[in-house]
XYZ file of C-alpha atoms in Angstrom:
540
model
C -45.647 8.972 17.968
C -45.919 6.025 15.064
C -48.797 3.914 17.267
C -50.460 7.869 15.728
C -50.061 7.697 12.603
C -50.677 4.025 12.622
C -54.049 4.783 13.362
C -54.324 7.794 11.919
C -53.892 5.911 7.897
C -56.217 3.180 9.116
C -58.642 5.399 10.320
C -57.855 7.412 6.843
C -58.201 3.683 5.230
C -61.609 3.221 6.985
C -62.851 6.897 5.798
C -62.194 5.402 2.326
C -64.147 2.328 2.320
C -66.895 3.924 3.773
C -67.508 6.264 1.236
C -66.630 4.104 -1.588
C -69.134 1.588 -0.501
C -71.967 4.955 -0.966
C -70.788 5.165 -4.352
C -71.862 2.139 -5.537
C -71.712 -2.015 -5.276
C -69.326 -1.440 -8.388
C -65.938 -0.184 -6.249
C -66.305 -1.996 -3.318
C -64.143 -4.352 -4.144
C -61.484 -2.576 -4.331
C -61.555 -0.805 -1.165
C -60.791 -3.212 0.809
C -57.116 -3.044 -1.281
C -56.613 0.770 -0.560
C -57.200 -0.372 3.197
C -55.103 -3.141 3.489
C -51.978 -1.005 1.414
C -52.647 2.285 3.950
C -52.386 -0.066 6.740
C -48.854 -1.378 4.968
C -47.370 2.403 5.121
C -48.513 3.190 8.458
C -46.267 -0.327 9.541
C -43.589 0.784 7.166
C -43.423 3.936 8.410
C -43.307 3.033 12.203
C -40.587 0.831 11.528
C -38.394 3.501 9.553
C -39.218 6.284 12.435
C -37.545 3.552 14.776
C -34.330 4.411 13.867
C -32.734 7.514 13.146
C -33.347 9.310 10.083
C -29.944 9.528 7.545
C -30.611 12.912 6.270
C -32.415 16.091 7.175
C -34.376 17.574 7.725
C -33.083 20.237 5.209
C -34.987 22.780 3.192
C -33.893 25.036 0.204
C -35.848 26.648 -2.816
C -35.730 25.244 -6.232
C -34.959 27.928 -9.227
C -36.537 26.202 -12.261
C -34.609 26.888 -15.039
C -35.230 25.607 -18.699
C -34.392 22.248 -19.520
C -33.644 20.428 -16.937
C -35.442 19.226 -13.605
C -34.754 21.153 -10.324
C -34.017 19.228 -7.184
C -32.504 19.400 -4.252
C -30.313 15.989 -3.032
C -30.519 14.120 0.436
C -27.095 12.594 -0.259
C -28.310 8.837 0.924
C -27.753 5.681 -1.678
C -31.116 3.574 0.301
C -32.923 0.612 -2.143
C -35.416 0.672 0.844
C -36.454 3.987 2.773
C -38.741 6.337 4.085
C -38.930 10.314 2.967
C -41.367 12.950 3.256
C -41.461 16.124 2.356
C -43.149 19.319 2.564
C -43.243 21.906 -0.338
C -44.919 25.471 -1.048
C -46.317 26.374 -4.424
C -45.262 28.428 -6.368
C -47.256 31.459 -5.085
C -47.403 33.205 -8.114
C -48.600 30.407 -10.382
C -52.868 31.081 -10.170
C -53.618 29.515 -14.635
C -49.571 28.429 -14.864
C -48.976 24.422 -14.787
C -46.020 23.675 -11.946
C -45.075 20.258 -10.975
C -43.228 18.787 -7.413
C -42.048 15.052 -5.981
C -39.657 13.057 -5.768
C -36.480 10.906 -7.426
C -35.821 7.722 -6.183
C -33.075 4.737 -6.485
C -31.236 6.955 -8.532
C -28.193 5.751 -10.196
C -27.369 8.226 -12.207
C -28.497 9.309 -16.217
C -32.090 8.520 -16.723
C -31.964 4.797 -14.067
C -33.857 6.410 -11.635
C -38.602 6.303 -10.891
C -39.541 9.855 -10.565
C -43.085 10.486 -8.624
C -44.660 13.654 -9.938
C -47.772 16.176 -8.567
C -48.483 18.475 -10.672
C -51.019 21.871 -10.797
C -54.308 19.700 -12.068
C -54.144 17.768 -9.285
C -53.064 14.531 -10.703
C -50.056 12.367 -9.875
C -47.201 10.404 -12.582
C -45.020 7.401 -11.811
C -41.934 7.334 -14.435
C -39.272 4.779 -14.900
C -36.025 5.830 -16.932
C -38.073 8.681 -17.651
C -40.957 7.095 -19.518
C -44.176 7.560 -16.841
C -46.459 4.222 -16.470
C -48.248 4.466 -13.847
C -50.608 7.171 -12.888
C -52.652 9.549 -14.785
C -54.976 9.548 -11.564
C -56.742 12.501 -9.457
C -54.618 13.347 -6.071
C -57.342 13.028 -2.912
C -55.961 15.968 -0.395
C -54.006 18.395 -2.970
C -53.888 21.828 -2.223
C -53.105 23.010 -5.547
C -53.604 26.817 -4.911
C -50.726 29.133 -4.778
C -48.446 28.813 -2.078
C -50.655 26.607 -0.274
C -48.069 24.185 1.233
C -48.609 20.135 0.448
C -46.646 16.857 2.533
C -45.814 14.392 0.534
C -44.692 10.733 1.950
C -43.412 7.975 0.279
C -42.962 4.408 1.472
C -40.608 2.286 -1.199
C -40.054 -1.327 0.505
C -38.561 -4.132 -2.193
C -41.057 -4.075 -5.198
C -43.758 -2.358 -3.842
C -44.482 1.190 -2.672
C -47.076 3.714 -0.794
C -47.352 7.531 -0.556
C -49.390 10.049 0.511
C -50.516 13.196 0.830
C -51.141 16.059 3.214
C -52.458 11.918 5.958
C -54.413 11.094 3.298
C -53.069 8.054 1.218
C -53.516 7.879 -2.134
C -51.725 4.859 -4.051
C -49.711 1.612 -4.005
C -46.591 1.939 -7.136
C -44.862 -1.540 -8.448
C -41.612 -0.345 -8.581
C -40.228 -3.406 -9.227
C -38.207 -2.310 -12.895
C -35.385 -1.278 -10.646
C -34.312 -2.617 -7.822
C -30.884 -1.027 -6.997
C -29.466 1.842 -4.413
C -29.778 4.973 -5.235
C -29.710 8.409 -4.733
C -33.496 10.491 -3.269
C -33.748 13.825 -4.026
C -36.964 16.866 -3.958
C -37.384 18.035 -7.474
C -39.334 20.190 -10.015
C -39.533 21.562 -13.529
C -40.430 18.049 -14.909
C -42.164 18.558 -18.012
C -41.160 21.351 -20.149
C -44.728 22.640 -20.095
C -44.444 22.609 -16.133
C -41.436 24.787 -16.281
C -40.726 28.480 -15.890
C -37.052 30.024 -15.538
C -36.712 31.756 -11.649
C -39.987 29.836 -10.626
C -39.196 29.629 -7.257
C -40.825 25.981 -5.121
C -39.785 26.442 -1.466
C -40.032 22.875 0.444
C -38.834 21.924 3.939
C -38.646 18.453 6.777
C -37.054 16.528 3.400
C -36.219 13.865 5.687
C -35.610 10.248 4.407
C -35.623 7.091 6.937
C -33.572 3.529 5.486
C -35.997 0.545 6.127
C -32.400 -1.027 4.371
C -31.600 -5.004 6.360
C -28.669 -3.008 6.771
C -28.674 0.137 7.727
C -26.843 2.783 7.401
C -27.181 1.793 3.938
C -24.140 0.458 1.752
C -23.076 1.495 -1.478
C -21.362 -1.819 -2.657
C -17.859 -0.720 -4.214
C -15.324 -2.394 -5.852
C -12.298 -5.132 -4.612
C -10.520 -2.861 -2.063
C -12.732 -0.055 -2.247
C -14.374 1.761 1.034
C -18.029 0.873 1.247
C -20.190 4.185 0.885
C -21.950 5.034 4.472
C -25.506 6.342 4.381
C -25.777 9.821 4.887
C -26.230 10.825 8.375
C -27.780 14.181 9.957
C -25.732 16.763 9.278
C -25.246 20.736 8.759
C -24.759 21.628 4.978
C -21.649 23.699 4.417
C -22.703 27.437 3.467
C -22.536 27.503 -0.446
C -21.350 30.974 -0.497
C -18.875 30.399 1.973
C -17.844 26.874 0.465
C -17.686 28.810 -2.975
C -15.634 31.413 -2.105
C -13.132 28.640 0.012
C -12.929 27.251 -3.113
C -11.999 30.099 -5.341
C -9.488 30.668 -2.874
C -7.686 27.134 -3.505
C -7.942 27.586 -6.891
C -5.950 31.089 -6.661
C -3.677 29.723 -4.472
C -3.133 26.351 -7.045
C -2.881 28.535 -10.067
C -0.150 30.767 -7.732
C 2.198 27.970 -8.659
C 3.044 25.221 -12.274
C 0.646 23.053 -13.317
C 2.535 19.385 -13.393
C -0.104 18.354 -16.863
C -1.432 20.146 -19.916
C -2.948 22.131 -20.780
C -3.965 19.569 -23.440
C -6.739 19.121 -25.889
C -8.489 16.763 -28.388
C -11.321 14.389 -29.238
C -12.933 11.938 -27.219
C -14.486 8.945 -28.873
C -17.067 6.825 -27.793
C -17.103 3.100 -27.762
C -20.149 0.849 -26.612
C -19.091 -0.957 -23.250
C -16.274 1.368 -21.709
C -15.852 5.415 -20.682
C -13.194 7.428 -23.382
C -10.609 9.104 -21.237
C -7.499 10.381 -21.975
C -5.065 10.875 -17.928
C -2.855 13.545 -16.351
C -0.387 10.557 -16.058
C -0.316 12.093 -12.244
C 0.165 10.722 -8.938
C -1.172 13.468 -6.331
C -4.466 13.444 -3.758
C -4.507 17.684 -3.366
C -5.096 19.371 -6.284
C -7.130 22.194 -8.641
C -7.826 20.708 -12.286
C -9.790 21.895 -15.084
C -11.083 21.061 -18.036
C -13.925 22.453 -21.168
C -16.241 20.931 -22.529
C -17.728 21.188 -26.560
C -21.082 18.785 -25.901
C -21.967 16.173 -28.642
C -23.459 19.191 -31.556
C -26.345 16.425 -32.997
C -29.577 17.907 -30.936
C -31.755 14.642 -31.534
C -29.226 12.602 -29.930
C -29.970 10.711 -27.016
C -27.493 12.449 -24.179
C -24.831 13.220 -23.137
C -22.130 12.902 -20.609
C -18.698 13.419 -18.783
C -17.311 14.938 -16.342
C -13.619 14.478 -14.079
C -11.979 10.852 -12.218
C -9.813 11.342 -8.986
C -8.349 9.838 -6.997
C -7.533 6.914 -9.010
C -6.486 3.848 -7.321
C -6.897 1.637 -10.217
C -9.493 -0.121 -11.421
C -13.149 0.489 -10.718
C -11.860 2.511 -6.995
C -11.763 6.006 -7.705
C -14.291 9.153 -7.722
C -16.181 10.131 -10.878
C -17.203 13.638 -10.746
C -20.359 13.471 -13.348
C -22.773 15.800 -15.519
C -24.972 14.843 -18.198
C -27.756 16.162 -20.167
C -30.140 16.261 -17.891
C -28.735 18.269 -15.984
C -27.460 17.284 -12.964
C -24.032 16.087 -11.711
C -23.424 13.118 -9.887
C -20.162 11.449 -7.578
C -19.891 8.242 -7.182
C -17.258 5.408 -6.548
C -16.214 3.685 -9.646
C -19.387 3.217 -12.039
C -21.159 2.054 -8.087
C -24.396 4.071 -7.536
C -23.961 8.135 -6.599
C -23.723 8.708 -3.604
C -23.887 12.466 -4.255
C -25.679 14.498 -6.683
C -27.712 17.660 -7.116
C -28.221 20.283 -9.982
C -25.172 21.468 -11.899
C -25.867 25.378 -11.558
C -24.448 26.765 -15.294
C -24.602 23.734 -17.390
C -25.105 24.819 -20.982
C -27.099 22.261 -22.315
C -27.094 23.902 -26.249
C -25.629 21.621 -28.447
C -22.380 21.994 -29.322
C -22.581 24.200 -25.790
C -19.004 24.873 -24.350
C -19.317 23.708 -20.281
C -15.734 24.669 -17.800
C -15.692 22.160 -15.336
C -13.034 23.086 -12.123
C -12.508 20.904 -9.304
C -10.875 21.281 -6.159
C -9.354 18.003 -4.072
C -7.812 18.572 -0.482
C -8.305 15.436 2.153
C -11.663 15.059 2.518
C -13.754 18.133 1.148
C -13.848 18.791 -3.006
C -15.258 21.622 -4.244
C -16.478 22.414 -7.981
C -17.794 24.696 -10.159
C -19.914 24.990 -13.807
C -18.705 27.897 -16.294
C -17.333 30.094 -12.649
C -20.586 29.658 -11.015
C -20.287 27.572 -7.909
C -22.239 24.425 -7.577
C -21.310 21.946 -4.860
C -19.512 21.292 -1.699
C -18.124 17.360 -1.205
C -17.681 14.615 0.851
C -14.164 13.214 -0.082
C -13.111 10.659 2.792
C -14.133 7.796 1.642
C -10.563 7.422 -0.729
C -7.775 9.762 0.994
C -5.233 8.187 -0.986
C -3.069 10.328 -3.984
C -4.325 9.303 -7.785
C -4.249 9.512 -10.865
C -6.785 12.403 -12.440
C -8.757 11.441 -16.214
C -11.854 13.204 -17.711
C -13.943 11.305 -19.519
C -17.383 10.508 -21.480
C -19.551 8.143 -22.263
C -19.740 6.795 -18.153
C -23.812 6.240 -18.587
C -24.684 3.533 -20.990
C -27.680 5.308 -22.190
C -25.285 7.919 -23.329
C -22.846 6.168 -25.857
C -23.232 6.166 -28.599
C -20.670 4.241 -31.234
C -18.215 6.937 -32.512
C -20.247 9.797 -30.980
C -17.179 13.021 -30.793
C -16.762 14.572 -27.570
C -14.220 17.769 -28.001
C -12.295 18.562 -24.582
C -9.092 21.633 -24.057
C -7.706 23.225 -21.599
C -7.426 20.297 -19.694
C -4.282 20.638 -16.964
C -4.163 20.016 -13.222
C -2.097 21.828 -10.051
C -0.827 20.571 -6.676
C -2.126 22.751 -3.912
C 1.281 23.461 -2.129
C 0.538 21.602 0.580
C 0.181 17.893 -1.292
C 3.302 15.961 -1.694
C 4.820 16.876 -5.639
C 2.927 15.526 -8.277
C 4.537 13.075 -10.716
C 4.030 14.193 -14.337
C 4.825 11.497 -16.944
C 8.106 12.489 -19.104
C 7.035 13.647 -21.989
C 4.339 15.841 -21.215
C 5.992 17.685 -18.117
C 5.959 21.597 -19.197
C 7.828 23.220 -21.129
C 9.529 26.232 -20.836
C 9.862 28.531 -17.874
C 6.905 27.993 -15.151
C 3.514 30.172 -16.009
C 3.359 33.881 -14.117
C 0.928 34.737 -11.676
C 0.229 38.753 -10.354
C -2.657 39.729 -8.498
C -5.566 42.029 -10.896
C -6.717 44.543 -7.725
C -9.785 46.480 -7.470
C -9.949 50.060 -7.930
C -13.127 52.224 -7.111
C -14.418 50.235 -5.083
C -15.665 47.734 -8.024
C -14.963 44.492 -5.586
C -14.025 43.206 -9.122
C -10.601 41.608 -8.316
C -8.656 38.601 -9.921
C -5.476 36.721 -11.300
C -3.652 37.475 -14.705
C -1.306 33.835 -15.829
C 0.812 34.758 -18.198
C 2.494 31.634 -20.519
C 4.656 30.894 -22.807
C 2.913 28.520 -26.468
C 5.452 28.041 -29.033
C 6.726 31.388 -29.292
C 3.949 33.395 -27.872
C 2.431 34.832 -24.847
C -0.517 33.069 -23.632
C -3.288 35.926 -21.361
C -5.250 34.196 -19.218
C -7.899 37.039 -16.437
C -9.990 35.198 -13.861
C -11.826 38.058 -11.786
C -14.814 37.938 -9.584
C -17.629 40.176 -9.007
C -17.252 41.447 -12.286
C -20.850 41.821 -14.501
C -18.853 40.297 -17.938
C -19.218 43.478 -19.328
C -15.725 44.583 -18.893
C -13.289 45.584 -20.847
C -10.072 43.788 -20.753
C -6.699 45.272 -22.651
C -3.093 45.132 -22.403
C -1.440 48.613 -21.613
C 2.251 49.739 -21.210
C 3.365 50.903 -18.365
C 1.989 50.884 -14.845
C -1.013 50.995 -12.916
C -0.266 54.201 -11.567
C 0.946 55.652 -15.201
C -0.767 54.143 -17.665
C 0.115 55.396 -21.231
C -3.373 56.340 -23.203
C -3.484 53.575 -25.876
C -4.272 50.076 -24.857
C -0.964 47.644 -26.090
C -3.261 45.029 -27.185
C -7.623 44.117 -26.598
C -7.533 40.784 -25.089
C -10.507 38.448 -25.449
C -14.326 39.429 -23.786
C -14.301 37.824 -20.776
C -16.628 34.700 -21.373
C -19.859 32.763 -19.186
C -17.397 31.288 -16.683
C -15.687 35.579 -16.223
C -12.592 34.589 -17.858
C -10.154 35.903 -20.742
C -7.878 33.748 -22.454
C -5.985 35.108 -26.013
C -2.274 34.338 -27.599
C -0.114 37.863 -27.444
C 1.914 37.184 -30.631
C 5.151 38.292 -28.917
C 6.887 35.583 -26.436
C 6.914 35.840 -22.837
C 10.623 37.671 -22.472
C 10.153 40.102 -25.110
C 6.560 41.275 -23.251
C 8.391 41.492 -20.093
C 11.131 44.161 -21.241
C 8.810 46.998 -20.423
C 6.450 47.339 -17.720
C 2.988 46.007 -19.349
C -0.906 46.393 -17.307
C -3.738 44.054 -17.409
C -6.501 46.115 -17.106
C -10.334 45.922 -17.167
C -12.582 48.771 -17.904
C -16.006 49.130 -16.624
C -17.686 48.702 -20.337
C -17.748 49.853 -23.950
C -19.291 52.400 -23.525
C -17.307 53.709 -20.633
C -13.779 53.316 -21.521
C -12.765 55.643 -18.982
C -13.613 53.989 -15.314
C -10.430 51.462 -15.062
C -12.235 48.882 -12.289
C -9.461 46.699 -11.580
C -6.093 46.713 -13.034
C -2.640 44.216 -11.991
C 0.794 45.082 -12.793
C 3.610 42.669 -13.875
C 6.241 45.522 -15.184
C 10.159 43.758 -13.441
C 8.449 40.443 -13.180
């Protein structure tokens, strides 16, 4: 197979030579170079395919969202490689601009190359966000709605080559970024080519390593476990993983937190991440933090995230989201070994984002603003450690003195974990939170949990539900779910974008619990008569 591919590419190059010769003497000098490049690409493809692929083949659909690149990562860390992917153009794209492409040597933030092909049949290569190569037509490119394009890319040292639909296109200079990194497929690289909700299917996405020491590895800090390249595997079912995340989150919230809730400001300083530690020693846990993005719309960028299983030094997991709408998982400051699109991330200035993380043995799960994002491989560090939040992880997102506000930073151990050790002066004060279930009514599909906790003589009521539309009205009502007072005792905060409600009620918890009470969700402000979910905490 590899010899056939080599011969095919060589034949393509020969045809290009004949066509170029017919076009006139002015093009003759450039054609032998193109032929040599095509032959070099064929040789490298054959060398890569002599071994097993390190990721894929995988397939999926990229659904565009405003202000961000939509992408799917291979889950590898390689410098030199051969990758291929087959895209299907949007079927409703007649007359509309669109683009497709690959990102590679992605070290997080803007540190990556992007090979972009667009609906005008032109290609570009961008490094660190600036396109400085390309602008040339793509021979053999199919730009019709619903048409397919097979893109093949070889990256080796300071050079790279790519072809489209079996036709060699160009040699590339990739000397500006030489580090190992992630490889991904994407769309919506520019605002002008982004249509919210547009769907770009991809298939046969596969990566082979050309690194001298395969499988590829990220060099970790001293004492850290090296990060191996991905091996062919079956991707977890998102629905099943999301359900597992919710189950473990609720299990953790049924117990007491060991740190927080805390709020404050993270003040950036050039050259180091701004952090706040939980002060715990825990391996398996659920953590939550809410961040407010910088308010300056002209800021170069921002990032923030959760760090966990911290062994000291640079040996810890870092789960980071940034202003490109992406997420990254790395060991310390090294190249991310997993990445993807942070679905649901609010990119607006001053926008609020809730990050939630479950770590359980070798598996992790996380969500953004109540939307499940990804299952994580946590097999590289399995020892307990501290949990902290931070910002200014990437140099390009750091501005001296910039402030990132946060609140509700809290950590709960999973029931199966050893008891976490909180910082002495941050231990949970007062009675433990009271957690109770909210059950669906009338086959609505809405259910969840409510938590009552003490806050300086008042009672905090947090309601978290699934299956809700977001239009439900949340109330505190005297009585029980089977015998409710006609009028609510208190209206609770509306459900937010994460389908949660948090309210401070002006009485202490002991007083609140003296009479039967229930948390009630009604269908909407226009349909208060229909109760879709209810939970009692009478006599607790």
